[in-house]
Coordinates of C-alpha atoms in Angstrom, one line a residue:
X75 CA 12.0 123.7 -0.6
X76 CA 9.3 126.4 0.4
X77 CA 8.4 128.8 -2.2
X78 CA 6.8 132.0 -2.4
X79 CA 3.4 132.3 -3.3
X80 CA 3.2 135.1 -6.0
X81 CA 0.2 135.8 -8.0
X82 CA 0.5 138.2 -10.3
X83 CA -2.2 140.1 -12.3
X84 CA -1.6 141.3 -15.7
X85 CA -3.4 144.8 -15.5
X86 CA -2.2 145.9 -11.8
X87 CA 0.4 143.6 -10.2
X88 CA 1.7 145.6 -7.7
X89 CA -1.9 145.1 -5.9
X90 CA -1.7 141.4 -6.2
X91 CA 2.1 141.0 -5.6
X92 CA 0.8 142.9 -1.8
X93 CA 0.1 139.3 -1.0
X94 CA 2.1 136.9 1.3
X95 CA 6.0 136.3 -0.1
X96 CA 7.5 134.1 2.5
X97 CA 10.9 134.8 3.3
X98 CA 14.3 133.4 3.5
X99 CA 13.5 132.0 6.4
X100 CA 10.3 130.6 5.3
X101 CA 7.9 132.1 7.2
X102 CA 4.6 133.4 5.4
X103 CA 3.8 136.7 6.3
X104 CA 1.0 139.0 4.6
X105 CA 2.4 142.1 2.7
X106 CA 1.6 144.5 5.2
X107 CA 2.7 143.2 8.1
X108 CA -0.5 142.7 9.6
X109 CA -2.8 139.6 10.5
X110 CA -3.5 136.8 7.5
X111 CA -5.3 133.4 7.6
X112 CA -2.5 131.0 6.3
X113 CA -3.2 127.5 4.8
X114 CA -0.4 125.0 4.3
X115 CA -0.6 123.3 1.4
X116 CA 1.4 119.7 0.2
X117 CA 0.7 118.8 -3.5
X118 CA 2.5 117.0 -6.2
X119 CA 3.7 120.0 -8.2
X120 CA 6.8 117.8 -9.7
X121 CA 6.8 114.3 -10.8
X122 CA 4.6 112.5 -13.0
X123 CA 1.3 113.8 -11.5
X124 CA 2.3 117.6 -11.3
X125 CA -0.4 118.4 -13.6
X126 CA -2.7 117.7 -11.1
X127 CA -0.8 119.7 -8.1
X128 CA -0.2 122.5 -10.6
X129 CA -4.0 122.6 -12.2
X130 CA -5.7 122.8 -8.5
X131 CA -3.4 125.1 -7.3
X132 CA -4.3 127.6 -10.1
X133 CA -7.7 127.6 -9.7
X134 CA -7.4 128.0 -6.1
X135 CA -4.6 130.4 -6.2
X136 CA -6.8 132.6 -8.8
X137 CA -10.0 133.0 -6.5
X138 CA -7.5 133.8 -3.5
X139 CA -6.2 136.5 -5.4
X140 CA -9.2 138.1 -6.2
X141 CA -10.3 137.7 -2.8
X142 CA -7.3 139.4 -1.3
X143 CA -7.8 142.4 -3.8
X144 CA -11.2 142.6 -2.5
X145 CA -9.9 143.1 0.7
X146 CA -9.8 139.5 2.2
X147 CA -11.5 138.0 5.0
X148 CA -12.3 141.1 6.7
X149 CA -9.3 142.8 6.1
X150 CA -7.1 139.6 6.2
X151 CA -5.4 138.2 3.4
X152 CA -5.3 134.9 2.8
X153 CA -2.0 132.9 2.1
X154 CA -1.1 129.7 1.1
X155 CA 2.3 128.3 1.8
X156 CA 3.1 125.8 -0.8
X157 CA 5.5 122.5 -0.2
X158 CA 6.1 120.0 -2.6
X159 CA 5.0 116.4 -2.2
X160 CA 5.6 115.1 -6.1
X161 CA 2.5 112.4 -5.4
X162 CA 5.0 110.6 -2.6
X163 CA 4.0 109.8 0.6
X164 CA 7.3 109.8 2.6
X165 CA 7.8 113.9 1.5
X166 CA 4.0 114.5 2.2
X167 CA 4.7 113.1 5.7
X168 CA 7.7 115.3 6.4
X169 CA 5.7 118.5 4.4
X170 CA 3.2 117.9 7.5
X171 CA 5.0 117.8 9.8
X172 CA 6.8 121.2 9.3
X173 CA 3.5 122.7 8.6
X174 CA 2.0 121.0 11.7
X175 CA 4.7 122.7 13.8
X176 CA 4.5 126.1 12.2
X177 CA 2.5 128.4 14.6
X178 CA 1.3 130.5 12.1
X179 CA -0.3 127.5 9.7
X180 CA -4.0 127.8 10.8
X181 CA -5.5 125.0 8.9
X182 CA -4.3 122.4 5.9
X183 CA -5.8 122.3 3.0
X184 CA -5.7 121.2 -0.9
X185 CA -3.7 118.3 -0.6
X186 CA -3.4 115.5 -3.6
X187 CA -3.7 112.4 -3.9
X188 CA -4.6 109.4 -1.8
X189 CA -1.1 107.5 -1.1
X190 CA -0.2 111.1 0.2
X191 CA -3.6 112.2 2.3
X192 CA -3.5 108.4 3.7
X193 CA -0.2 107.9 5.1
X194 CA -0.6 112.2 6.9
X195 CA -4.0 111.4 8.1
X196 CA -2.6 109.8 11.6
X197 CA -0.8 113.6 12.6
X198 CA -3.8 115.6 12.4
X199 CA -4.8 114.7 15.7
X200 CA -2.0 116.5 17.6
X201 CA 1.1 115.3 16.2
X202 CA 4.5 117.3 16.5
X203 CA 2.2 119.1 19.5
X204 CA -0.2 120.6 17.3
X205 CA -3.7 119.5 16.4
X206 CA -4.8 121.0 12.4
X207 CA -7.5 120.1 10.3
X208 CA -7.6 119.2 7.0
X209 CA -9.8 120.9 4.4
X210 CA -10.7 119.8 0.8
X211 CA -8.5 117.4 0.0
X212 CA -8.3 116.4 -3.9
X213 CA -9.2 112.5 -3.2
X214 CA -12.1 110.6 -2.7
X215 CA -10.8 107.7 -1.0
X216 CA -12.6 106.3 2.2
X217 CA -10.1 107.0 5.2
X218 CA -11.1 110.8 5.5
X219 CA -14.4 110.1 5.6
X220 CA -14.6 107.7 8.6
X221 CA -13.1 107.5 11.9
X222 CA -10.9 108.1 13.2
X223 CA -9.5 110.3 11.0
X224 CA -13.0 111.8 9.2
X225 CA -13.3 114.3 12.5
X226 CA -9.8 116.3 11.0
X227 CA -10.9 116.3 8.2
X228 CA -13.7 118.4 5.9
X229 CA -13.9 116.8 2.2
X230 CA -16.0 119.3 -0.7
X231 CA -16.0 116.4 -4.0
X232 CA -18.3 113.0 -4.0
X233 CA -16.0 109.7 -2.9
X234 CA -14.6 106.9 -5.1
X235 CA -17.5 104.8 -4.0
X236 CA -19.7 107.3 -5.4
X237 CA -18.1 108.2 -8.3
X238 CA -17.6 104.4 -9.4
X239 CA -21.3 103.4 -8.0
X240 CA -22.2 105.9 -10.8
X241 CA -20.1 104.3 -13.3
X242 CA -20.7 100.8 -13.0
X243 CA -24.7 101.5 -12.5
X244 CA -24.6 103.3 -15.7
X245 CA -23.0 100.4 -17.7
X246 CA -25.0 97.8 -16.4
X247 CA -28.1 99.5 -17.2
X248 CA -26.6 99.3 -21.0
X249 CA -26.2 96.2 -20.1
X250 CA -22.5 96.1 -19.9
X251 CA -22.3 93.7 -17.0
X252 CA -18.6 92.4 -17.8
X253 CA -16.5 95.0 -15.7
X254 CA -12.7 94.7 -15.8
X255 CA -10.9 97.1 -13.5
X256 CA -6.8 99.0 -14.6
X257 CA -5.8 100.6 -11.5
X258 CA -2.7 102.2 -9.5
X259 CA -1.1 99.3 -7.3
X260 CA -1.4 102.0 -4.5
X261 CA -4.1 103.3 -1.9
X262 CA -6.0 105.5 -4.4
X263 CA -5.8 102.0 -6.8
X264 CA -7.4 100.1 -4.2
X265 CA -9.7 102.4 -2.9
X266 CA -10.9 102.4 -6.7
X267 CA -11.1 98.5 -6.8
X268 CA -13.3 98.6 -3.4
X269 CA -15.5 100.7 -5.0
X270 CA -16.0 99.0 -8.2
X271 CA -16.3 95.8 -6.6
X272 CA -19.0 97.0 -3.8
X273 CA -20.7 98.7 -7.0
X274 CA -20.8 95.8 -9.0
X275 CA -21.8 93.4 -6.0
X276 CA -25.3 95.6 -5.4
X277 CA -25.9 93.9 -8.5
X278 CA -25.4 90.5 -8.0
X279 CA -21.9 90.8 -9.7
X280 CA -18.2 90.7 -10.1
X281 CA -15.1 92.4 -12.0
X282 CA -14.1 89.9 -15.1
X283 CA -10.5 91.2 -14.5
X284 CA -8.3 93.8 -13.3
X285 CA -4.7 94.9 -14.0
X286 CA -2.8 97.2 -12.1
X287 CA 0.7 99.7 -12.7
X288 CA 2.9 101.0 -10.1
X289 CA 2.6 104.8 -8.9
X290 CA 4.7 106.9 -11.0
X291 CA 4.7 105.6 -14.6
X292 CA 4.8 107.7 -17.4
X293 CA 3.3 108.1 -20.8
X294 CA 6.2 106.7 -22.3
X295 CA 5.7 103.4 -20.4
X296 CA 4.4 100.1 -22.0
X297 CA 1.1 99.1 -20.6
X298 CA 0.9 96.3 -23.4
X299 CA 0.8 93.6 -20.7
X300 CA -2.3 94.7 -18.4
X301 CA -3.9 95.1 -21.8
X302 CA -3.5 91.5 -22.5
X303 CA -4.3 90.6 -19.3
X304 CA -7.6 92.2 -19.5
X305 CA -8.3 91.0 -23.1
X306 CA -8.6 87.8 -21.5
X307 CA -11.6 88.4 -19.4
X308 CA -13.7 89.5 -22.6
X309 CA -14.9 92.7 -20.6
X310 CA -17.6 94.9 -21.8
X311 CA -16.4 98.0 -20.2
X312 CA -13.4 99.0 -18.6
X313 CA -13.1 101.4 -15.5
X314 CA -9.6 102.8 -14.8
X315 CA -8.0 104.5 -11.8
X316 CA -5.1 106.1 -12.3
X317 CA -3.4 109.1 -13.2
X318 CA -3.4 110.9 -16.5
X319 CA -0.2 109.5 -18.1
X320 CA -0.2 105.8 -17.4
X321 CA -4.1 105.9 -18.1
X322 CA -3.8 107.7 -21.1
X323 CA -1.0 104.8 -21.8
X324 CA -3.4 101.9 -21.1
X325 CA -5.7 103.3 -23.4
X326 CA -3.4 104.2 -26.1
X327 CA -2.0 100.6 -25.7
X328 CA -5.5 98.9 -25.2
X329 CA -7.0 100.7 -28.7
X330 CA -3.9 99.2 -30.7
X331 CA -4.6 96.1 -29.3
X332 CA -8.5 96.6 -30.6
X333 CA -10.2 96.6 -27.6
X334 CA -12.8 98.8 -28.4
X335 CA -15.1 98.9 -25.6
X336 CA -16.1 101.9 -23.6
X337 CA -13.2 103.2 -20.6
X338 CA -13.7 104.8 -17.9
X339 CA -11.7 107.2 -15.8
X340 CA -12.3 108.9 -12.3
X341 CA -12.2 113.0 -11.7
X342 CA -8.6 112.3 -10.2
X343 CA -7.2 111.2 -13.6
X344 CA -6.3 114.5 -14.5
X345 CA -8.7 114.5 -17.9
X346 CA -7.1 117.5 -19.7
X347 CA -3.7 116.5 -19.3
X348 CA -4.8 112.9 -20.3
X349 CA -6.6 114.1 -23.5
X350 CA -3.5 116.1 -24.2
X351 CA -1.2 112.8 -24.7
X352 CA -3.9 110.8 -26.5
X353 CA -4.5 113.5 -29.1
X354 CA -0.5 114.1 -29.3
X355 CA 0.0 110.6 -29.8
X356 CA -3.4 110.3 -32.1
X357 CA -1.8 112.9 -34.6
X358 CA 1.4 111.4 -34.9
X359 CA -0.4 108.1 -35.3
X360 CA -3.5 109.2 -37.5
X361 CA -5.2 107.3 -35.1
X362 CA -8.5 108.7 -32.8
X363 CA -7.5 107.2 -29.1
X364 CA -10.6 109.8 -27.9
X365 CA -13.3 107.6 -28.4
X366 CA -15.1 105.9 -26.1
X367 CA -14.1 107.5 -23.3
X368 CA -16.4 108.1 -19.8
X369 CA -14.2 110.6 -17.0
X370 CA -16.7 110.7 -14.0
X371 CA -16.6 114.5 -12.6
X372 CA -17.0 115.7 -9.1
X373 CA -17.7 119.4 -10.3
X374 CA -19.7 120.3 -13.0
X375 CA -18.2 121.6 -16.7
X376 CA -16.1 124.6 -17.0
X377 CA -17.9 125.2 -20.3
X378 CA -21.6 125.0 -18.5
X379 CA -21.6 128.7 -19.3
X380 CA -25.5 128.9 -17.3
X381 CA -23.7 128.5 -14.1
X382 CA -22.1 131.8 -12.3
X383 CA -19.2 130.3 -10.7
X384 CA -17.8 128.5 -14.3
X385 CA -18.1 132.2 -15.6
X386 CA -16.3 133.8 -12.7
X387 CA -13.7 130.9 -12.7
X388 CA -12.5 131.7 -16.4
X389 CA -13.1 135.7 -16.5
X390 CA -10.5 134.7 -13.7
X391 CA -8.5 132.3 -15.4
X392 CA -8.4 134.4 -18.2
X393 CA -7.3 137.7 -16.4
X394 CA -4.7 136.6 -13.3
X395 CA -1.8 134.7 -14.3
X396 CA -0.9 132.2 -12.1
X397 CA 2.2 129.9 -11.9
X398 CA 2.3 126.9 -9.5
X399 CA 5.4 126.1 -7.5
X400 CA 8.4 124.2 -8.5
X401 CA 7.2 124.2 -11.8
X402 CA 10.8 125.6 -13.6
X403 CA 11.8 123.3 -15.9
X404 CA 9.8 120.5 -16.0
X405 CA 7.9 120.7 -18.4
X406 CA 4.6 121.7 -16.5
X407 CA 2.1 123.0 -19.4
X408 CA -1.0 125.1 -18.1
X409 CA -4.4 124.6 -19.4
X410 CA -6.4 127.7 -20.0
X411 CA -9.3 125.8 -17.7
X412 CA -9.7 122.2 -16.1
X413 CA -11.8 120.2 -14.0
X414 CA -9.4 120.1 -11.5
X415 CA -8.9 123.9 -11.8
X416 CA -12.2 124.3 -11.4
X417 CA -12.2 121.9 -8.4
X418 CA -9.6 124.0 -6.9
X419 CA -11.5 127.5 -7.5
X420 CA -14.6 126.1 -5.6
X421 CA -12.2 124.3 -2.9
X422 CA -11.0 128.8 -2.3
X423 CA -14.7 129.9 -2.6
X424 CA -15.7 127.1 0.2
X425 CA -12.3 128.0 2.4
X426 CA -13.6 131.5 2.4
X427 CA -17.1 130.7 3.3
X428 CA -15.1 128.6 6.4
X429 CA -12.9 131.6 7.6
X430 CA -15.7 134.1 7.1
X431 CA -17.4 132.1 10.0
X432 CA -14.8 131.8 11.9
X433 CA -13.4 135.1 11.8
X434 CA -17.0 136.3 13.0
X435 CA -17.0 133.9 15.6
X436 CA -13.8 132.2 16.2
X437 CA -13.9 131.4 20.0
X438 CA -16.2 128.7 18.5
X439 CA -12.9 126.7 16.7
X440 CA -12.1 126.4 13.0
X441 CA -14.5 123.1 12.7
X442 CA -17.7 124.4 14.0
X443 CA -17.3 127.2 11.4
X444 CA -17.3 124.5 9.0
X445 CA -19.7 122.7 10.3
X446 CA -22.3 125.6 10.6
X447 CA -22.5 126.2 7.0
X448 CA -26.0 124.8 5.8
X449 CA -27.2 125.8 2.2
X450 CA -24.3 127.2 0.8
X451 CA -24.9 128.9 -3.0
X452 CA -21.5 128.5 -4.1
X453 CA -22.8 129.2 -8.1
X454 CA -23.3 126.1 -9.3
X455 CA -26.0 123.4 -9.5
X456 CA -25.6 121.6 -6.3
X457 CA -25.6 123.7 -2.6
X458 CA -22.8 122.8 0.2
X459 CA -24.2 121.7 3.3
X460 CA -21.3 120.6 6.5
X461 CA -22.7 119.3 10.1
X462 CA -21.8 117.5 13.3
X463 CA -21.8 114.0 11.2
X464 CA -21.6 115.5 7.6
X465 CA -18.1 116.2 7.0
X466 CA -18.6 116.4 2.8
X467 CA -20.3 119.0 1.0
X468 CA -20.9 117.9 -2.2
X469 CA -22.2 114.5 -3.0
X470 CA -22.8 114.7 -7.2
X471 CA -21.5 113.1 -9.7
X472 CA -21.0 114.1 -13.2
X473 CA -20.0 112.4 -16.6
X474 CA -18.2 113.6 -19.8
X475 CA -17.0 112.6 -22.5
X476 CA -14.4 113.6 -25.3
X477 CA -15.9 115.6 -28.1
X478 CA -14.4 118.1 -30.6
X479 CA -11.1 118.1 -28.5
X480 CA -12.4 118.3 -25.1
X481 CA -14.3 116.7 -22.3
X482 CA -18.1 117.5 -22.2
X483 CA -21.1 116.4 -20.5
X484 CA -22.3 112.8 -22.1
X485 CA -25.8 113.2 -23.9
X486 CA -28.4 110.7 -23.3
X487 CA -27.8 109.6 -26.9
X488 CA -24.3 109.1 -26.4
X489 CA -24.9 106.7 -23.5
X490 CA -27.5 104.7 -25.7
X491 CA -24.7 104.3 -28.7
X492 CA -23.0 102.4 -25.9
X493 CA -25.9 100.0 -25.2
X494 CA -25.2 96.7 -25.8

């Protein structure tokens, strides 16, 4: 079902609620009637994943809405219409193809998840008689990035491949060589696997082991067997991809077992929402699951307070209120800020930088806005650079770890207590 986008400010909401409300008959239209830039967006915002859906659509939703009270892109507003996916591919697939044959749907954008980007990625290029790109999807699988699909599509976060090259490089140099992989039996799970295993072969070696879970396990799952299977290859390290609950499962699972070596997660995990269930689970227990833990980032910390977009994004967070889609009654919990938040607010602030170009220029076509952006000072430590043959922005990888309750950038004395 479509819903209405609402975002709705504390102090003044009748500004913010001047915003798109799509209709009855489902057709997003801004609140004066006039001219808007509208995004179509398909994201898991039930299911087992809608954490993730949910967390990127608040960050993204906030920066829109202080956009639009700014007065927009020139005047236009800017509107998302919202469809949920719940992490499936066969609903992401039918999601596009109303959006594709919407006239009004200018671009898509925000998607999650690789079994869902993967399987839409072959009607970007003029299916249901309409040709759309995609922008900033939250995945760093390999299929968008190559052709034939990498032309539809403009990416803002580092890959798998980088983001696991980063990984297994740091645990080799502690010399943590035996690598075992946990991963989703899916895509996303393999696209992980491919990366750890090309990461591993630039060093002359190969994963001990690897596991794997079905798409759409939950917390309350046993993961009791992959942790045995694992045990078995004596690994030094373990490298996960997965999503928050069935990750934050194997690792619950995995620590009772007393495997105690390091784990590590990608940025698509979800890391608040899997720290959440460990330290639920950890109370009840009297038992710390948080330790040891490596989530690699594609943005940098919300709490790296030096950096002006992290202090915009949470004077933001802190002052819109923003509730995702399809959320009613399923027990979707909102944290205050998250990576993937934070991922979502610098997906809006790039998607503004895109339609400011076009809008100036847009005889020249949505992608060679994009692609004209060189040098981009979005506020944070990296600049955002698309081209002809550069269709991702970002390339850098960051790594945290869990102290005092949260996720936090890993000190170089942290890494050496991991040395072997």
């Amino acid at each position: 079902m479509r819903q209405c986008v609402i975002w709705i400010q504390r102090a003044c909401p009748a500004i913010v609620l001047g915003l798109a409300v799509l209709a009855a008959c489902g057709i997003a239209r801004a609140g004066t009637g006039g001219p808007s830039y509208v995004l179509g967006m398909s994201a898991a915002f039930t299911g087992h994943s809608r954490g993730l859906g949910g967390e990127l659509y608040r960050g993204t939703a906030a920066y829109f809405t202080h956009l639009n009270r700014s007065g927009g892109i020139n005047g236009k507003p800017v509107v998302l219409v919202t469809l949920d996916d719940g992490y499936q591919p066969d609903p992401a697939i039918r999601n596009t193809l109303e959006l594709l044959r919407r006239g009004d749907v200018l671009c898509l954008y925000g998607y999650v998840g690789t079994p869902t980007v993967t399987r839409i990625l072959p009607l970007l290029g003029g299916t249901a008689g309409a040709s759309k790109l995609l922008f900033f999807p939250f995945t760093g699988a390999q299929p968008q990035r190559e052709q034939p699909y990498g032309r539809h599509v403009f990416n803002l976060r580092a890959s798998y491949r980088q983001e696991l090259k980063g990984l297994v490089d740091r645990f080799v140099a502690l010399g943590r060589k035996r690598i075992a992989v946990f991963y989703q039996a899916d895509a996303y799970g393999r696209s992980g696997w491919d990366g750890v295993r090309r990461a591993l072969a630039a060093h002359g070696l190969t994963m001990v082991g690897e596991a794997t879970y079905r798409r759409g396990s939950g917390f309350d799952q046993p993961m009791a067997e992959q942790v045995r299977i694992l045990a078995r290859a004596r690994p030094d390290a373990i490298i996960s991809v997965g999503t928050y609950a069935p990750c934050a499962a194997f690792i619950r699972d995995a620590r009772d077992a007393g495997l105690d070596q390091p784990i590590a997660n990608v940025s698509f995990v979800g890391s608040e929402n899997m720290l959440a269930r460990l330290e639920g689970i950890g109370k009840a227990r009297g038992i710390d699951y948080t330790r040891d833990l490596v989530n690699s980032q594609v943005v940098p910390s919300y709490e790296d307070l030096s950096l002006p977009a992290v202090r915009e994004y949470r004077q933001l967070m802190d002052t819109i209120e923003v509730v995702p889609p399809d959320v009613a009654g399923t027990g979707y919990q909102p944290f205050r800020y998250s990576f993937a938040g934070f991922e979502g607010y610098l997906n809006a602030i790039a998607m503004a930088r895109v339609l400011r170009e076009f809008d100036a220029n847009p005889q020249l076509g949505l992608a060679a806005a994009a692609q004209s952006l060189r040098d981009v000072d979005l506020g944070i430590d990296v600049r955002l650079s698309f081209g002809p043959d550069n269709h991702q922005g970002l390339s850098r990888v960051y790594f945290t770890t869990v102290e005092q309750g949260a996720f936090v950038p890993v000190r170089d004395e942290q890494w050496e207590a991991w040395r072997r």
